Coordinates of C-alpha atoms in Angstrom, one line a residue:
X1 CA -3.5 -2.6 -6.2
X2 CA -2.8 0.2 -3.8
X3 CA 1.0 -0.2 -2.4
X4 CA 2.6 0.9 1.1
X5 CA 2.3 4.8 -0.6
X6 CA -0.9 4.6 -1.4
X7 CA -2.0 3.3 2.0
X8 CA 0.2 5.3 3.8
X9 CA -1.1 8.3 2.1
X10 CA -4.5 7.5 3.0
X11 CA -3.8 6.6 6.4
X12 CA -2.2 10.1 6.6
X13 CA -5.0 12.0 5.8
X14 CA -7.9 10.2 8.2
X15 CA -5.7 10.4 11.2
X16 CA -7.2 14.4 11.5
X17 CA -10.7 13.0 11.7
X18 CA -10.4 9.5 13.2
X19 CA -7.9 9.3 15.3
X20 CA -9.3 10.6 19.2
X21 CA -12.8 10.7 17.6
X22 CA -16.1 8.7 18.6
X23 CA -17.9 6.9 16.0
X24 CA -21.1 7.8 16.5
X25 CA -22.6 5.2 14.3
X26 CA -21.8 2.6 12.0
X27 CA -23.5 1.5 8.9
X28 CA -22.6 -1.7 6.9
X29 CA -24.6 -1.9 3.2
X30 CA -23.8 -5.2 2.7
X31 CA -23.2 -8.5 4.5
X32 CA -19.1 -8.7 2.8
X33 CA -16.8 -7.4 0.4
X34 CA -13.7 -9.6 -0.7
X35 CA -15.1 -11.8 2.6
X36 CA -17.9 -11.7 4.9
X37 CA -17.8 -9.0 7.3
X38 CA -17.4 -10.0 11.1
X39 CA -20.5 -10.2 12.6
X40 CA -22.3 -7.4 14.5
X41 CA -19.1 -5.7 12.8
X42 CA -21.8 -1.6 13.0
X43 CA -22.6 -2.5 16.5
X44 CA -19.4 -3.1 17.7
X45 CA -18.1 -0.3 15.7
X46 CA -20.2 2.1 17.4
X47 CA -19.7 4.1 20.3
X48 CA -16.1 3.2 20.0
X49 CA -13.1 6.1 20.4
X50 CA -10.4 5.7 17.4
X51 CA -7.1 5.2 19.5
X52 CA -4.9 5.3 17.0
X53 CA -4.3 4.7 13.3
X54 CA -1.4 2.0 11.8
X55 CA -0.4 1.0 8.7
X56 CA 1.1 -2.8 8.7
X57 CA 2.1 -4.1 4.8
X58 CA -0.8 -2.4 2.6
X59 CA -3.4 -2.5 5.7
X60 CA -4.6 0.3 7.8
X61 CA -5.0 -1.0 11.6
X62 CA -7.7 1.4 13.5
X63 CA -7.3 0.7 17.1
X64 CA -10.3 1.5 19.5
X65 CA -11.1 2.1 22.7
X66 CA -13.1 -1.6 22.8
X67 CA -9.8 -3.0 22.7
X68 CA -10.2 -4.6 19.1
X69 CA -8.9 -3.1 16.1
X70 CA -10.3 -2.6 12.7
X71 CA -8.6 -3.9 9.6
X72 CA -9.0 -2.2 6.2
X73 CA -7.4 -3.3 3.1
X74 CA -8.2 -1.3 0.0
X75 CA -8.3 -4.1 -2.4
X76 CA -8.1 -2.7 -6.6
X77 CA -10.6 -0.3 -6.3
X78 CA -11.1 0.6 -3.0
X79 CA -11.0 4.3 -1.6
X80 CA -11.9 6.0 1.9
X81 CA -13.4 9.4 1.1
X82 CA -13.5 12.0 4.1
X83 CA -16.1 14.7 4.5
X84 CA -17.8 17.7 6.5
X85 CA -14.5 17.4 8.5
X86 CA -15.1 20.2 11.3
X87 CA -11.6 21.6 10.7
X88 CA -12.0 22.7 7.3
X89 CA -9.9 20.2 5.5
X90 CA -11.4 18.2 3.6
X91 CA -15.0 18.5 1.8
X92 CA -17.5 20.1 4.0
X93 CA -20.7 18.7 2.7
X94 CA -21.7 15.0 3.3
X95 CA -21.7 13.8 -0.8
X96 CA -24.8 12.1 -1.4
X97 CA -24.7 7.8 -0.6
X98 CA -23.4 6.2 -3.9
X99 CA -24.3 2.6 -5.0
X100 CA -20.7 0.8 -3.9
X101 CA -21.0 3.0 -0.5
X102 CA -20.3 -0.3 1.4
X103 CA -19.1 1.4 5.0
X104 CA -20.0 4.6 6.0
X105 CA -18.5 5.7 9.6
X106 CA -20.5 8.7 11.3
X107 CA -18.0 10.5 13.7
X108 CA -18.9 12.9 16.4
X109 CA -16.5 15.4 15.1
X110 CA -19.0 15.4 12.2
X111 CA -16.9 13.6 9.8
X112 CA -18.4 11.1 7.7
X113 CA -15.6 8.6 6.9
X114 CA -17.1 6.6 3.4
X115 CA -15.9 3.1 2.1
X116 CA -16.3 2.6 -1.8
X117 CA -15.7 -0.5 -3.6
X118 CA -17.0 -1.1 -6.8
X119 CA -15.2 -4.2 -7.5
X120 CA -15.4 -5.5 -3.8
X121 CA -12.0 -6.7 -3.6
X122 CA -11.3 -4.7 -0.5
X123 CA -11.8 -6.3 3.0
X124 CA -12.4 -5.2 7.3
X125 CA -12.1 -7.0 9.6
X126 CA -12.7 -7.0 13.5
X127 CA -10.0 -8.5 15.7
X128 CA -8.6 -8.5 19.4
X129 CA -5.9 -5.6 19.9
X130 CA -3.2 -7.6 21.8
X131 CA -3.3 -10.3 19.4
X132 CA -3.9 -8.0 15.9
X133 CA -0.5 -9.6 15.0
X134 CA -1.5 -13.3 14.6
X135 CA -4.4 -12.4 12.6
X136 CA -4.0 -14.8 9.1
X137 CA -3.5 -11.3 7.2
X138 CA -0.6 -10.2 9.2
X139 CA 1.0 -13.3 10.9
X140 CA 3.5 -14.1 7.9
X141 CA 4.7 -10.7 7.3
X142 CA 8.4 -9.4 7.3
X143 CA 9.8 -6.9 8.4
X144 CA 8.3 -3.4 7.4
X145 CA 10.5 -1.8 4.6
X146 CA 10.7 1.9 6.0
X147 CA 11.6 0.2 10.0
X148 CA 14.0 -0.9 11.8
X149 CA 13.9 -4.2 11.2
X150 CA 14.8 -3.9 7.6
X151 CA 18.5 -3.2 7.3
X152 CA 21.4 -4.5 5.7
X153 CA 22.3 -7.4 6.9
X154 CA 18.6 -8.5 7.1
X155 CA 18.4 -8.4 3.4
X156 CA 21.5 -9.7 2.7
X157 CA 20.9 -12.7 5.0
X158 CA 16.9 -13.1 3.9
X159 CA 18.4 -13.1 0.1
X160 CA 21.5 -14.8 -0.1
X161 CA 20.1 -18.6 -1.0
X162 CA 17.0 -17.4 -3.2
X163 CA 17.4 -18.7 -6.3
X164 CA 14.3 -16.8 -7.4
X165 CA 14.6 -13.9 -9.7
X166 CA 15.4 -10.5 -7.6
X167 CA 12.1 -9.2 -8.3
X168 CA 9.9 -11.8 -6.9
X169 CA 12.2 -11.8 -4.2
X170 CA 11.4 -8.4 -3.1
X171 CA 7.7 -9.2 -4.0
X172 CA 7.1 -11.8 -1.8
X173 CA 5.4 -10.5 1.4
X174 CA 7.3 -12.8 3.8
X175 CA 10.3 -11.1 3.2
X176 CA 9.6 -7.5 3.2
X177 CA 6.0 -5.9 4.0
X178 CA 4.0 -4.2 1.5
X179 CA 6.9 -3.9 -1.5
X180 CA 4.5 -3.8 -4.8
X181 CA 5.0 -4.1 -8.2
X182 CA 5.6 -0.3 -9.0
X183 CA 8.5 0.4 -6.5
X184 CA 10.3 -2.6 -6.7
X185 CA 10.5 -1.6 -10.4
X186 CA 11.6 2.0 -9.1
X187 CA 14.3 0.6 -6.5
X188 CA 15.9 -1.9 -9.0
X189 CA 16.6 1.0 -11.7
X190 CA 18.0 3.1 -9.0
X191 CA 20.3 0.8 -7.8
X192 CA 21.2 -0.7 -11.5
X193 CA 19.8 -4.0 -10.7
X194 CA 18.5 -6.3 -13.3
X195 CA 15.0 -7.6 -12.3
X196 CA 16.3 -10.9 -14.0
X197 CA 18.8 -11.7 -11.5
X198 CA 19.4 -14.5 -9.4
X199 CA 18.8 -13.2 -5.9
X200 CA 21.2 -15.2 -4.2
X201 CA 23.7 -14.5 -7.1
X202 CA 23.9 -10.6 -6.5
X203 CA 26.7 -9.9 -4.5
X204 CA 26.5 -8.6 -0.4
X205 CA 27.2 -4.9 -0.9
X206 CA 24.8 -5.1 -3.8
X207 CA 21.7 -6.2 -1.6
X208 CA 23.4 -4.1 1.3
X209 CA 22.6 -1.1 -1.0
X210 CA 19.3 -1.8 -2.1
X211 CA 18.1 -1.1 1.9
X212 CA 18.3 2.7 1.5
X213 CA 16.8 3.0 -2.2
X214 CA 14.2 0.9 -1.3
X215 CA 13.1 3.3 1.0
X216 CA 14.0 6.8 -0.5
X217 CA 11.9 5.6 -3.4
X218 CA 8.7 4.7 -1.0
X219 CA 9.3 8.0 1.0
X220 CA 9.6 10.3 -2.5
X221 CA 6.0 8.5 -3.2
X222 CA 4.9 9.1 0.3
X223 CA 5.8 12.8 -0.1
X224 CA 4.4 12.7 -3.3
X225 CA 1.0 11.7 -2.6
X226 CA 1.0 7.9 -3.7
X227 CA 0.8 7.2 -7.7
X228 CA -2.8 7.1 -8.0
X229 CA -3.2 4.6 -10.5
X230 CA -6.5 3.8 -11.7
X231 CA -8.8 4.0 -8.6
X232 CA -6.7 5.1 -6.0
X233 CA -7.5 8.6 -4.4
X234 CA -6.3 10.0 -1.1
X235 CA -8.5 10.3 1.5
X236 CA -9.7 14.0 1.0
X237 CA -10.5 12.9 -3.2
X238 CA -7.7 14.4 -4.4
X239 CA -5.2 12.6 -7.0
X240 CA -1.7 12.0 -6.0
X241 CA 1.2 12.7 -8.6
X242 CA 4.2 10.5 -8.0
X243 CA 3.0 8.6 -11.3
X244 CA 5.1 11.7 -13.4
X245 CA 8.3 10.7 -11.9
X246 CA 8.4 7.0 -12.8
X247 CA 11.9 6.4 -14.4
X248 CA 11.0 2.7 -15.6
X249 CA 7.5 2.0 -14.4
X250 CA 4.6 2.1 -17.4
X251 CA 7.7 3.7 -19.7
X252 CA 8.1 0.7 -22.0
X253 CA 9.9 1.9 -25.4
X254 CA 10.9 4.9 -23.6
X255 CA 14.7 6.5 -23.2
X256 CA 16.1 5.6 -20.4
X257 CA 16.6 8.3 -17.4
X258 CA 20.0 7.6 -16.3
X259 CA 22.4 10.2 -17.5
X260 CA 24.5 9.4 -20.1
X261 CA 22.7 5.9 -20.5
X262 CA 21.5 5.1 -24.3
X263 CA 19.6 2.4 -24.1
X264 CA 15.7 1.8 -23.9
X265 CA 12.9 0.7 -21.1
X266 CA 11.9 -2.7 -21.9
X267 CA 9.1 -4.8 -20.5
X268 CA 9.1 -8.5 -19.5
X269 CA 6.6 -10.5 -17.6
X270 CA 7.4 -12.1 -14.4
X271 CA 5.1 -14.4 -12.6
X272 CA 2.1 -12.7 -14.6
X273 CA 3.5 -9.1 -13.5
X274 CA 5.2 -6.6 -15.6
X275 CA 8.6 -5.9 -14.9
X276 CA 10.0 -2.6 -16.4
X277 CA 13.6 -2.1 -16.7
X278 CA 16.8 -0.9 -18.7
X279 CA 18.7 -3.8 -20.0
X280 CA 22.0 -1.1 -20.8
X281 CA 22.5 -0.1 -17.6
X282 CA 20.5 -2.3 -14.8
X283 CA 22.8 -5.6 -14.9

């Protein structure tokens, strides 16, 4: 599953031909994906100015000049591909139509904005600007990681009677917005933090320091391109690299990275998730 990098990344690289654009026509292949499109989702669609492009968790929020807003949420496999951008940067030939070409967005630029989804576990969605908050998607997310919002205190006080293990703390959506699997690996061996732990058993200045990691990890990713694992591509089709600098992520049996440490990644599994770690020197 794409994670706030990923998305971020790709929301990064349509804003050149989205955002301030007309989409000059629509076309929907197929009546759903993860769940049924809205209805009359290409006609409404059409005609319609992009306003603005927002990421919210591991969504992209496309607000237009109808006054709704379009959800996308990449699912496993999903990917936005960009072509014959008029500004030269992306491809410059339309690709021809492939079978999971679910959503293909014409814009009067001439860019052709594509949604592929072999697996269909991606999802849109149409919904009223001023209320795109209370939408069931977005209503019971915290605070996003790389705002305002998300500071010291707020973890320490959102953490400090969890008696879950720190990992599924940081997992769960409620409490911070669009933390994966991957990074939460990433910020626990950067701040020496057993994924094990008791939550509400690490101490104050602990969880006070796992604010900034948390986001100098997702911003190295951002920088980086996103991991692209598996299926993920950015939005002009080209890979992203962050995957090479994994300290404990997918490293299992591997040295540890930590100067001076001796010991070994391990792997456990947490709530059906992989947790990678260093048991020597993240306590």
């Amino acid at each position: 599953m794409p994670e706030l990098p990923e998305v971020e990344t790709v929301r990064r690289g349509l804003e050149p031909a989205m955002t301030g654009a007309v989409i000059a026509s629509a076309q929907v292949n197929r009546p759903d994906l993860r769940w049924p499109f809205p209805p009359g989702m290409a006609t409404r669609l059409t005609g319609q100015r992009v306003l603005g492009l927002r990421r919210r968790s591991k969504y992209i929020l496309a607000d237009l000049s109808s006054g709704e807003t379009l959800l996308i949420h990449l699912g496993m496999s999903g990917r936005i591909l960009i072509s014959g951008d008029p500004l030269g940067q992306f491809v410059h030939d339309h690709p021809a139509a492939e079978k999971h070409d679910h959503v293909v967005l014409d814009m009067a630029n001439g860019a052709r904005i594509t949604f592929n989804d072999p697996r269909r576990f991606g999802a849109m969605d149409l919904m009223a600007t001023d209320n795109a908050e209370a939408h069931p998607l977005l209503a019971k997310l915290g605070p996003e990681p790389l705002g305002n919002q998300f500071d010291e205190p707020y973890l320490v006080a959102a953490l400090q009677d969890k008696n879950t293990p720190i990992k599924s703390a940081l997992l769960d959506q409620r409490i911070v917005a669009g933390l994966g699997n991957i990074y939460v690996c990433e910020a626990l061996f950067r701040a020496g933090i057993s994924p094990l732990r008791r939550a509400g058993r690490i101490s104050a200045k602990r969880v006070a320091a796992l604010v900034p990691i948390i986001r100098a990890v997702l911003n190295d990713a951002i920088l980086a391109g996103g991991s692209s694992l598996r299926d993920f591509r950015q939005a002009d089709g080209e890979l992203g690299y962050f995957q090479h600098s994994f300290d404990v992520y997918d490293r299992e049996g591997a040295p540890c990275r930590r100067p001076g440490c001796p010991g070994n990644v391990r792997r456990v599994v947490q709530s059906g998730r992989s947790s990678f770690y260093c048991a020597t020197c993240q306590r």
